[in-house]
mmCIF file of C-alpha atoms in Angstrom:
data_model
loop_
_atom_site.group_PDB
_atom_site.id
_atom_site.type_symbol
_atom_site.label_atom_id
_atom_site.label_comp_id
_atom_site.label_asym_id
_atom_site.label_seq_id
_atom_site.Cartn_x
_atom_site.Cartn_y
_atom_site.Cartn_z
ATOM 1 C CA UNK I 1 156.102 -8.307 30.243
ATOM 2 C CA UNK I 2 155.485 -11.536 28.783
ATOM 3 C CA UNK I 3 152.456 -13.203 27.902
ATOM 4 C CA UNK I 4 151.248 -14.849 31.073
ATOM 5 C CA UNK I 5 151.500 -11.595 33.013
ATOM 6 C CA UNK I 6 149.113 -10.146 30.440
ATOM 7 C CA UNK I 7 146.913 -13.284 30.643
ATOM 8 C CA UNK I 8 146.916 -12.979 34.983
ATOM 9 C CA UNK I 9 145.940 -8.940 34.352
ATOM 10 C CA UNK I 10 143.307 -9.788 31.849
ATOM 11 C CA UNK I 11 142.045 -12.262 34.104
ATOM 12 C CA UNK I 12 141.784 -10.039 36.944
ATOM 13 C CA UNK I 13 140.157 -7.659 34.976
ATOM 14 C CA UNK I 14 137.920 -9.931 33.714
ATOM 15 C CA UNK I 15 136.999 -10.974 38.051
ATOM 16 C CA UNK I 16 136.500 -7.186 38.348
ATOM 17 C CA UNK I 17 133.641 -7.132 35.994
ATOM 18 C CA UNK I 18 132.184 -9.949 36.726
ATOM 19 C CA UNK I 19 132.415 -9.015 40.299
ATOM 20 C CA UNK I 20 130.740 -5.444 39.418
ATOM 21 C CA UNK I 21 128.091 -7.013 36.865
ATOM 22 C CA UNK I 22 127.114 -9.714 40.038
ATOM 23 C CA UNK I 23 126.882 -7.400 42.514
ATOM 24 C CA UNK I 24 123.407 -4.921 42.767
ATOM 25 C CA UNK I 25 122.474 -2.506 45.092
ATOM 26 C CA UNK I 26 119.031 -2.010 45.761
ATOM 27 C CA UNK I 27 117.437 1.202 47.476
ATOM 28 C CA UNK I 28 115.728 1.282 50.291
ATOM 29 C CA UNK I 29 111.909 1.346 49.264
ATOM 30 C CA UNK I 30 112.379 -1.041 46.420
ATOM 31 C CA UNK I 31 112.344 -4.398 45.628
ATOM 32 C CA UNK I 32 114.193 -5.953 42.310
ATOM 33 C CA UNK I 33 113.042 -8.884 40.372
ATOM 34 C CA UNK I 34 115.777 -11.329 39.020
ATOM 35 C CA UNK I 35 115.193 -13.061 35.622
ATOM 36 C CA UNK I 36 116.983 -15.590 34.479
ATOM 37 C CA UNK I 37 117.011 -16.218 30.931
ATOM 38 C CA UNK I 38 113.660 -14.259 30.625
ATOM 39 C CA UNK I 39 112.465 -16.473 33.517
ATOM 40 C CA UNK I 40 111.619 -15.007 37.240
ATOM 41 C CA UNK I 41 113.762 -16.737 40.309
ATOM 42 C CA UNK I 42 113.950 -14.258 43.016
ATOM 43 C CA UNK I 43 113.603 -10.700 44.540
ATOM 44 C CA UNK I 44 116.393 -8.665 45.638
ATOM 45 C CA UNK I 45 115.766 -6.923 48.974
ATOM 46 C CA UNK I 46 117.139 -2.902 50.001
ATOM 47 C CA UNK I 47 120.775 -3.476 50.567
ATOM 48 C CA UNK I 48 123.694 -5.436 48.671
ATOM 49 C CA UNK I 49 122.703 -8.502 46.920
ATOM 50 C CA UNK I 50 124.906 -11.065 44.477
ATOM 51 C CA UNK I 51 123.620 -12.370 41.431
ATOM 52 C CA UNK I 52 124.876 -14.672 38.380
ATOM 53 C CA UNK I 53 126.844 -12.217 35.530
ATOM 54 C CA UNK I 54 125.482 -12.456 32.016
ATOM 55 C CA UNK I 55 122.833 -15.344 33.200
ATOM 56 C CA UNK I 56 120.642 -13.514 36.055
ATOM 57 C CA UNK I 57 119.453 -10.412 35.034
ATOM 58 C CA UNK I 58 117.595 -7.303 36.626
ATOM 59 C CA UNK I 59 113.953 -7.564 35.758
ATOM 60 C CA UNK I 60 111.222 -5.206 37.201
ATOM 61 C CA UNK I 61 112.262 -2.059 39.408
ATOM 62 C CA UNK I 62 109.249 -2.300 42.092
ATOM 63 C CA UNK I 63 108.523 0.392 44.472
ATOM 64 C CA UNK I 64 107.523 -0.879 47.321
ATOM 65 C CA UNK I 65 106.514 2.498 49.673
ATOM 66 C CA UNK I 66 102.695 3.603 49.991
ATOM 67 C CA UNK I 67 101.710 5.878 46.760
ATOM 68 C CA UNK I 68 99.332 7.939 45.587
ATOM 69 C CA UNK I 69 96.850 7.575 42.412
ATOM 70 C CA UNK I 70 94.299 10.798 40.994
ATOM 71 C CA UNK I 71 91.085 9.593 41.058
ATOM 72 C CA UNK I 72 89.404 12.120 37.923
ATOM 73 C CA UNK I 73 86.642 13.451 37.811
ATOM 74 C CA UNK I 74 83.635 11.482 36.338
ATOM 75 C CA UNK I 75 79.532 11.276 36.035
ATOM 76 C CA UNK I 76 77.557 9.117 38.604
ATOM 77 C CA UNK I 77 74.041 8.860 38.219
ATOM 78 C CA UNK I 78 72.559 8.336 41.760
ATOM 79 C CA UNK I 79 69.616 5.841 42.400
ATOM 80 C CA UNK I 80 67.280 8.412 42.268
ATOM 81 C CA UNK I 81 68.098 9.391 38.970
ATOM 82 C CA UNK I 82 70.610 12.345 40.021
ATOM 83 C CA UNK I 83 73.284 13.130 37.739
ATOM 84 C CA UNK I 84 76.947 14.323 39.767
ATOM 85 C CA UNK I 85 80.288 14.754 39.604
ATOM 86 C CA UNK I 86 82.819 12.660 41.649
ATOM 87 C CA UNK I 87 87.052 12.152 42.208
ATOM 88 C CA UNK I 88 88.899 10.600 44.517
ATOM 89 C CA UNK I 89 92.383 9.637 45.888
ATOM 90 C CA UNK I 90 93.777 6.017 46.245
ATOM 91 C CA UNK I 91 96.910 5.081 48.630
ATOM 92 C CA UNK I 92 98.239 1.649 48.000
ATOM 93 C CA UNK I 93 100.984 -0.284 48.744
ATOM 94 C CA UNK I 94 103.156 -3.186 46.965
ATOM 95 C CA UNK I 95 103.279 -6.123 49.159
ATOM 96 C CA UNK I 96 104.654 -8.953 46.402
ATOM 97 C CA UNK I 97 107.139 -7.382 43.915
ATOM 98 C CA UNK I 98 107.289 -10.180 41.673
ATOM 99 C CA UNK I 99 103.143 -10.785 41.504
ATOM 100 C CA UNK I 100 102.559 -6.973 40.739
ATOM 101 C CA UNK I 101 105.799 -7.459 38.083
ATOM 102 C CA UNK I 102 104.392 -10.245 36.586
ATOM 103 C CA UNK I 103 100.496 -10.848 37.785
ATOM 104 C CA UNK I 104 98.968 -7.479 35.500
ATOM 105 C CA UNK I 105 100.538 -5.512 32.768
ATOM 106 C CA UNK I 106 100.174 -1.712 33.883
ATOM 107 C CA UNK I 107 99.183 -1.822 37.554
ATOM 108 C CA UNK I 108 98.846 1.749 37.993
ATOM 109 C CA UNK I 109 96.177 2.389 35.001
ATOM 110 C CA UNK I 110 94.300 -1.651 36.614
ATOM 111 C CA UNK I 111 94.108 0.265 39.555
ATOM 112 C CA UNK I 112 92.655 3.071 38.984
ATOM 113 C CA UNK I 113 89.844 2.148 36.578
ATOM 114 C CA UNK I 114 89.051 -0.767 38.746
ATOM 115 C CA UNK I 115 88.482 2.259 41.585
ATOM 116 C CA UNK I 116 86.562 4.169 38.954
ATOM 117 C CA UNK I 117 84.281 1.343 38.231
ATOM 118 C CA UNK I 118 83.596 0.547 41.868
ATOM 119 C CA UNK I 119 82.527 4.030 42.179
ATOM 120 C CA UNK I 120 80.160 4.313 40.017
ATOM 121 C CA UNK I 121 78.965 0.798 41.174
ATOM 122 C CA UNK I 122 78.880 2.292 44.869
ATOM 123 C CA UNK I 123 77.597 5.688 44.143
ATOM 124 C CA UNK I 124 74.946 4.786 41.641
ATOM 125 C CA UNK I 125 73.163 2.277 44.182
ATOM 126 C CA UNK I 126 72.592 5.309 46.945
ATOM 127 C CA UNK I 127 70.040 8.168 46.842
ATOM 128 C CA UNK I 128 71.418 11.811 46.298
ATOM 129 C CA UNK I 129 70.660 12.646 49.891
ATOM 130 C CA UNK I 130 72.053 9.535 51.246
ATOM 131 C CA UNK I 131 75.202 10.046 48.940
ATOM 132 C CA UNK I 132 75.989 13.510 50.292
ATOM 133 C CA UNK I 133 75.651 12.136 54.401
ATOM 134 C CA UNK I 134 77.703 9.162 54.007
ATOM 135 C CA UNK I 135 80.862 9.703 52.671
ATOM 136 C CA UNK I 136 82.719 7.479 55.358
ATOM 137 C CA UNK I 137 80.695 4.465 54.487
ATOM 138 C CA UNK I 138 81.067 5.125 50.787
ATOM 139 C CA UNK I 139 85.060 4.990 51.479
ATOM 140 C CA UNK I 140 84.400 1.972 53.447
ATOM 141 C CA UNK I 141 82.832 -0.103 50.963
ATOM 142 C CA UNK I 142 84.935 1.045 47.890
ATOM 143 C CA UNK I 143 88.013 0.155 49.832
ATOM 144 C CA UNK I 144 86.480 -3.104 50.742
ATOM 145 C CA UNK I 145 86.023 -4.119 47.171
ATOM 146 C CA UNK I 146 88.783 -2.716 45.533
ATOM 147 C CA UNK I 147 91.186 -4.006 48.117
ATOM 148 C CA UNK I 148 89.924 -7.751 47.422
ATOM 149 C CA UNK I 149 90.013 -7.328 43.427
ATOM 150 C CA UNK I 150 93.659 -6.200 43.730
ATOM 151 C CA UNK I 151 94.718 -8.783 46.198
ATOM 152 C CA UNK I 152 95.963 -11.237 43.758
ATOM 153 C CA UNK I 153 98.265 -8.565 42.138
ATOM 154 C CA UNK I 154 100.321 -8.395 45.720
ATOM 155 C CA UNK I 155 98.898 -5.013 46.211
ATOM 156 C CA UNK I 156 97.248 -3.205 49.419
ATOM 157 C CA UNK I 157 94.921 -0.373 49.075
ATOM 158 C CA UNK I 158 95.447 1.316 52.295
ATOM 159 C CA UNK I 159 92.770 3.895 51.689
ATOM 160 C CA UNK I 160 90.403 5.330 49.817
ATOM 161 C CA UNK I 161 88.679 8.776 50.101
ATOM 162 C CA UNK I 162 85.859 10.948 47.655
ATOM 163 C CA UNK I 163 87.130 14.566 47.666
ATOM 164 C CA UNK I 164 84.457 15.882 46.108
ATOM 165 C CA UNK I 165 80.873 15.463 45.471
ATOM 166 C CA UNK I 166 79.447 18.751 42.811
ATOM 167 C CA UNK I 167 75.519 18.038 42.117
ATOM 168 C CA UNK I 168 74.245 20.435 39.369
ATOM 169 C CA UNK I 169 73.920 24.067 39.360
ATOM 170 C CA UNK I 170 69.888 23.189 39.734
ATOM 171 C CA UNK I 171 69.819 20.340 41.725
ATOM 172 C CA UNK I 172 72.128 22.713 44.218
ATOM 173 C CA UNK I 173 69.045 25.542 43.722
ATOM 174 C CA UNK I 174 66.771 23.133 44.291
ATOM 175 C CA UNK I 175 68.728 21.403 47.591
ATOM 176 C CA UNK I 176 69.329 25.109 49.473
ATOM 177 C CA UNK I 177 65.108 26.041 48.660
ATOM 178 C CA UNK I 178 64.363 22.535 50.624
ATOM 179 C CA UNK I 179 67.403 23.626 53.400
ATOM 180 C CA UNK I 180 65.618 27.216 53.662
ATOM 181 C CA UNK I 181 61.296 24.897 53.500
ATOM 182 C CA UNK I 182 63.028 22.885 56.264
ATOM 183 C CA UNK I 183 64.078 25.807 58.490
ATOM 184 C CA UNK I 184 61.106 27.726 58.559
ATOM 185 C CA UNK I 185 59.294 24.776 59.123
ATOM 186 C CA UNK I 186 61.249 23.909 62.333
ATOM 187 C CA UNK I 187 60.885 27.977 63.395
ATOM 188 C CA UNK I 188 57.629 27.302 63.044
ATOM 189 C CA UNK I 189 57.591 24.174 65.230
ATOM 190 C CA UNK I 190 59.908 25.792 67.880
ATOM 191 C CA UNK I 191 56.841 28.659 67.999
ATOM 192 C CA UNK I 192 53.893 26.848 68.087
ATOM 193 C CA UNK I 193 55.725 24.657 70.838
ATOM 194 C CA UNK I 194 57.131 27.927 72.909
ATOM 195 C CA UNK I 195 53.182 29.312 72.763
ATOM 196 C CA UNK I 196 51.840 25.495 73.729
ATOM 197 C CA UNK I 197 54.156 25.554 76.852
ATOM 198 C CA UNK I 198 53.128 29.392 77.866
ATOM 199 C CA UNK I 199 49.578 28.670 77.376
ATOM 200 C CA UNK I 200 50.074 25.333 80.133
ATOM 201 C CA UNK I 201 52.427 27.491 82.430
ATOM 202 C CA UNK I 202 49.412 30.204 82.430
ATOM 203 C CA UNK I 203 46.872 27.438 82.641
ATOM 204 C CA UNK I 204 49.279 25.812 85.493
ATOM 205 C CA UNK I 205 49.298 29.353 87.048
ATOM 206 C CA UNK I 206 45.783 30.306 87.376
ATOM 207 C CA UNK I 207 45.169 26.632 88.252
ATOM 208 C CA UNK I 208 47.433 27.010 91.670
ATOM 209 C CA UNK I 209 45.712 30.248 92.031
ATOM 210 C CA UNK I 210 42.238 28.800 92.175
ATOM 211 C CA UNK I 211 43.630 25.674 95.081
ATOM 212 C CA UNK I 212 45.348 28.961 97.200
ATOM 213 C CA UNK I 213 42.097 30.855 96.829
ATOM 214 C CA UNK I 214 39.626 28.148 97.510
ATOM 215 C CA UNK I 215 42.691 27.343 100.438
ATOM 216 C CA UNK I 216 42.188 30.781 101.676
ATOM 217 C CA UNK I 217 38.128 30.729 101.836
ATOM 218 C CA UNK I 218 38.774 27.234 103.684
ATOM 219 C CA UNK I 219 41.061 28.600 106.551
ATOM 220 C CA UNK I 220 38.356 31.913 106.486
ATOM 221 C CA UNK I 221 35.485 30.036 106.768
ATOM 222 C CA UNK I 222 36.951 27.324 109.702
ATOM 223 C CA UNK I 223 38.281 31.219 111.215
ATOM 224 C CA UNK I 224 34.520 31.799 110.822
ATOM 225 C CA UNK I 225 32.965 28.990 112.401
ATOM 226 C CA UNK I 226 35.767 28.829 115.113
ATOM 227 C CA UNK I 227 34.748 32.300 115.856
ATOM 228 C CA UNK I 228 31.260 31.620 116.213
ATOM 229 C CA UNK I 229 31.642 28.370 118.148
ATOM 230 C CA UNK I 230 33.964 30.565 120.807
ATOM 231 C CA UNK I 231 30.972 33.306 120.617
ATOM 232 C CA UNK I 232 28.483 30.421 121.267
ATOM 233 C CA UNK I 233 29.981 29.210 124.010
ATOM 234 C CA UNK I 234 30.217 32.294 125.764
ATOM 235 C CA UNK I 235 26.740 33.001 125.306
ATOM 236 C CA UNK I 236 25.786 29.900 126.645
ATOM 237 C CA UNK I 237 28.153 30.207 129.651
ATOM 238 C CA UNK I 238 26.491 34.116 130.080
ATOM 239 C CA UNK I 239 23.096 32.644 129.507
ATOM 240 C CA UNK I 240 23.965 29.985 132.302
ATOM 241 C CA UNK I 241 25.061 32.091 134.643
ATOM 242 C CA UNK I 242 21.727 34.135 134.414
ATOM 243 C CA UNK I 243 19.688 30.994 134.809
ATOM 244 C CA UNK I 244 21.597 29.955 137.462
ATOM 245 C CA UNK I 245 21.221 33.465 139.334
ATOM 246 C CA UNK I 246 17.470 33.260 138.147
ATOM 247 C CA UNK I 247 17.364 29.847 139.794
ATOM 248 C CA UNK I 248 18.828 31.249 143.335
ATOM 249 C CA UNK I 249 15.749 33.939 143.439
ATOM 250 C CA UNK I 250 18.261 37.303 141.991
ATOM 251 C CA UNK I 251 16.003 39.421 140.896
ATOM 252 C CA UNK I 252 18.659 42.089 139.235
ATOM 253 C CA UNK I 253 19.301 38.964 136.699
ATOM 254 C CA UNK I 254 16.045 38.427 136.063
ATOM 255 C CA UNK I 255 15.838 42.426 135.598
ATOM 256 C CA UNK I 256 19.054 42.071 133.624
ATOM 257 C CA UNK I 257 17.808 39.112 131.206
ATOM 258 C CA UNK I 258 14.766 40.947 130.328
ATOM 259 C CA UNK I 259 16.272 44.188 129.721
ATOM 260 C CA UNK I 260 18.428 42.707 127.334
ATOM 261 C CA UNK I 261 16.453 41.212 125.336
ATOM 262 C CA UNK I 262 14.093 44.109 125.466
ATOM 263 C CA UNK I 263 16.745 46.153 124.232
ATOM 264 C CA UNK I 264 17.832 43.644 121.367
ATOM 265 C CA UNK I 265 14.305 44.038 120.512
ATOM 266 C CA UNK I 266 14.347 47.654 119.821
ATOM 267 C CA UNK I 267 17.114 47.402 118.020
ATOM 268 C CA UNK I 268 16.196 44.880 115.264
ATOM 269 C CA UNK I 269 13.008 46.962 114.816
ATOM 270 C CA UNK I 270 14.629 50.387 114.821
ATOM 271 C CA UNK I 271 16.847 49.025 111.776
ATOM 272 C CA UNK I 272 14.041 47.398 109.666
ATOM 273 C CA UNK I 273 13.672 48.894 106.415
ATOM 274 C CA UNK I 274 10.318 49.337 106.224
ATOM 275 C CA UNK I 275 10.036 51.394 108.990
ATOM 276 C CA UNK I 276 9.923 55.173 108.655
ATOM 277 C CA UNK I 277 8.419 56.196 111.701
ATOM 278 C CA UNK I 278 7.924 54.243 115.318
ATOM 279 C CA UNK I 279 6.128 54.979 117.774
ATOM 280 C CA UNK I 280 5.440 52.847 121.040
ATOM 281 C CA UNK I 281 3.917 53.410 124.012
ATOM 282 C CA UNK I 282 7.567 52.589 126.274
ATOM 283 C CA UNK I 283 7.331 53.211 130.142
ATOM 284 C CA UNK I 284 10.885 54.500 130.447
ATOM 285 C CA UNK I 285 10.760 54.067 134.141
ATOM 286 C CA UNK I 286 10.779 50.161 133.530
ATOM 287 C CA UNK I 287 13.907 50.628 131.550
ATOM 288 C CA UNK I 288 15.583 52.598 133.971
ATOM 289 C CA UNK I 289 14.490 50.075 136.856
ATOM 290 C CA UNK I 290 16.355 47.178 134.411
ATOM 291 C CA UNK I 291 19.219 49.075 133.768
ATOM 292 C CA UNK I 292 19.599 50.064 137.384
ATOM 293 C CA UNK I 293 19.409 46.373 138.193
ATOM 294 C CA UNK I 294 21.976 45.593 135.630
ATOM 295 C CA UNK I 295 23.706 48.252 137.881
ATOM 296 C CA UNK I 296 23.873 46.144 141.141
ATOM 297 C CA UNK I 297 24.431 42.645 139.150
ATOM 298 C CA UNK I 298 27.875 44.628 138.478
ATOM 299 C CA UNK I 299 28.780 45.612 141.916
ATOM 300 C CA UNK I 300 28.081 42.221 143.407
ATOM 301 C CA UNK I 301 29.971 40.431 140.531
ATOM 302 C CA UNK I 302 32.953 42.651 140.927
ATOM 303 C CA UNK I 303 32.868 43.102 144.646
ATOM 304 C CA UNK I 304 30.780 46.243 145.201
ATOM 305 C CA UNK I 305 27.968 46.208 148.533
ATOM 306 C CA UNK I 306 25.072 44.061 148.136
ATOM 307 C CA UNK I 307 21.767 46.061 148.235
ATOM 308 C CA UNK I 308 20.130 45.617 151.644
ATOM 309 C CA UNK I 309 16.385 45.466 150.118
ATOM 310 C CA UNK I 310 15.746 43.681 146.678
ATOM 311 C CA UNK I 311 13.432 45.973 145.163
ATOM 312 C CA UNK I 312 10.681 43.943 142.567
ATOM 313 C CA UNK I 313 11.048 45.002 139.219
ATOM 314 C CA UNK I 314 8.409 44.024 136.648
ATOM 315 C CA UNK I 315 9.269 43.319 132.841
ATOM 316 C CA UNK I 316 8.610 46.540 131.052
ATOM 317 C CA UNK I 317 4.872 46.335 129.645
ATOM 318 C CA UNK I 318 4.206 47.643 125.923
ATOM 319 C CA UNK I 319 0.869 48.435 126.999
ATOM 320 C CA UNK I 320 1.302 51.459 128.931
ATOM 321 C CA UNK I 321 1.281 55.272 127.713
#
């Protein structure tokens, strides 16, 4: 083999390696940096890229896929002067390899104290009570800030979330003796309003009870009257028919009209209660002659035989023995 053969293998060789030291790989969910001569030019993308042997170089290794930083615990002091224990979780995301290369030294330690700052900024400006209820808007605005500080460093924060919130041992006493003040007191609400409701369904009862009473004693006393105008009338149609038989010269009507009242007479003073004893001088054969006229006043009303000869009859007279 002589000399140029060597020189043509050595050659090739020598294409081999540059061809290997040129060519980089990069993985899927990473971006490479190029430097050349210490200087940044470009960024490699996932796949197979070219570069210059022994004058580009690889600089930064930049994952680019959402990650995950520990937020640690640390003290907050509320605005109302409440001393608590926070931590957290941070996703973010690498937008611009070569600004998060080459914008901050250490972006994962930037990051995280920036989001420890911001919550103590955050945290400190809200009440204890306040604090505890709005955890969502607490993400909100710490994601809002810390987001815009990072922005120059090509980074995204995706999300933020507080995991957990520990008051003190006391302040926790003193938070579940308020829970247990606030749930008697709306027991005792819930009472007073379930008694304030019976008391104006009873009212609302007896109420409705008086209107249907006082209704009843309305339709009773119309009943009433009704009854007495119907008992009025007939009276007046009886008392008309004995005027007008008194007026066409019957003398059983006239017997008849008497006798009645006679009798009505008697009665109110046999039932006065003053009266023990009574004692009148009544001619009974005058009250047999009325009722005995009443008698024929029947049997021509209802069809009997008139009498042939009107006897007289004479009002009964107190005076006689």
């Amino acid at each position: 083999m002589d000399g140029l053969s060597l020189t043509l293998i050595a050659l090739g060789i020598l294409a081999l390696l540059v061809l290997f030291a040129g060519a980089k790989t990069v993985p899927q969910g990473h971006n490479f940096t190029v430097e050349r001569f210490g200087k940044y030019t470009r960024t490699l993308r996932p796949g197979l890229n070219l570069i210059v042997p022994f004058i580009d170089a690889i600089g930064k290794r930049i994952n680019v896929m959402e990650q995950v930083l520990d937020v640690p615990h640390q003290e907050v002091i509320t605005r109302d002067n409440a001393s608590i224990t926070a931590n957290g979780v941070t996703f973010y995301q690498i937008l611009d390899a070569a600004a998060a290369a080459y914008e901050v030294s250490d972006l994962e330690n930037a990051i995280l104290n920036l989001t420890m700052t911001n919550i103590r900024t955050v945290m400190g400006s809200m009440d204890l009570d306040e604090l505890l209820s709005n955890r969502d808007e607490i993400n909100q605005r710490l994601l809002h800030v810390v987001d815009a500080a990072v922005s120059p460093w090509g980074v995204k924060i995706t999300r933020i979330e507080i995991k957990d919130i520990d008051p003190p041992k006391d302040l926790v006493d003193s938070m579940g003796r308020q829970m247990k003040a606030e749930r008697e007191k709306r027991a005792a609400i819930l009472e007073a309003e379930g008694r304030r409701q019976s008391a104006i369904l009873q009212a609302e009862g007896a109420k409705q009870a008086q209107v249907l009473e006082a209704e009843g004693r309305k339709e009773a006393a119309f009943r009433d009257a009704e009854a007495r105008e119907r008992s009025a009338e007939a009276e007046a149609k009886a008392t008309k028919v004995v005027s007008e038989a008194i007026a066409a010269g019957s003398v059983q009507a006239i017997n008849y009209f008497v006798a009645n009242n006679y009798i009505k007479a008697l009665e109110s003073i046999a039932k006065s209660p003053n009266q023990k004893l009574l004692m009148l001088p009544i001619e009974a054969a005058s009250v047999i002659g009325a009722i005995g006229g009443i008698a024929e006043i029947a049997k021509e009303t209802f069809g009997g035989a008139a009498p042939t000869t009107p006897r007289s009859a004479r009002p009964p007279s107190a005076g006689q023995s």
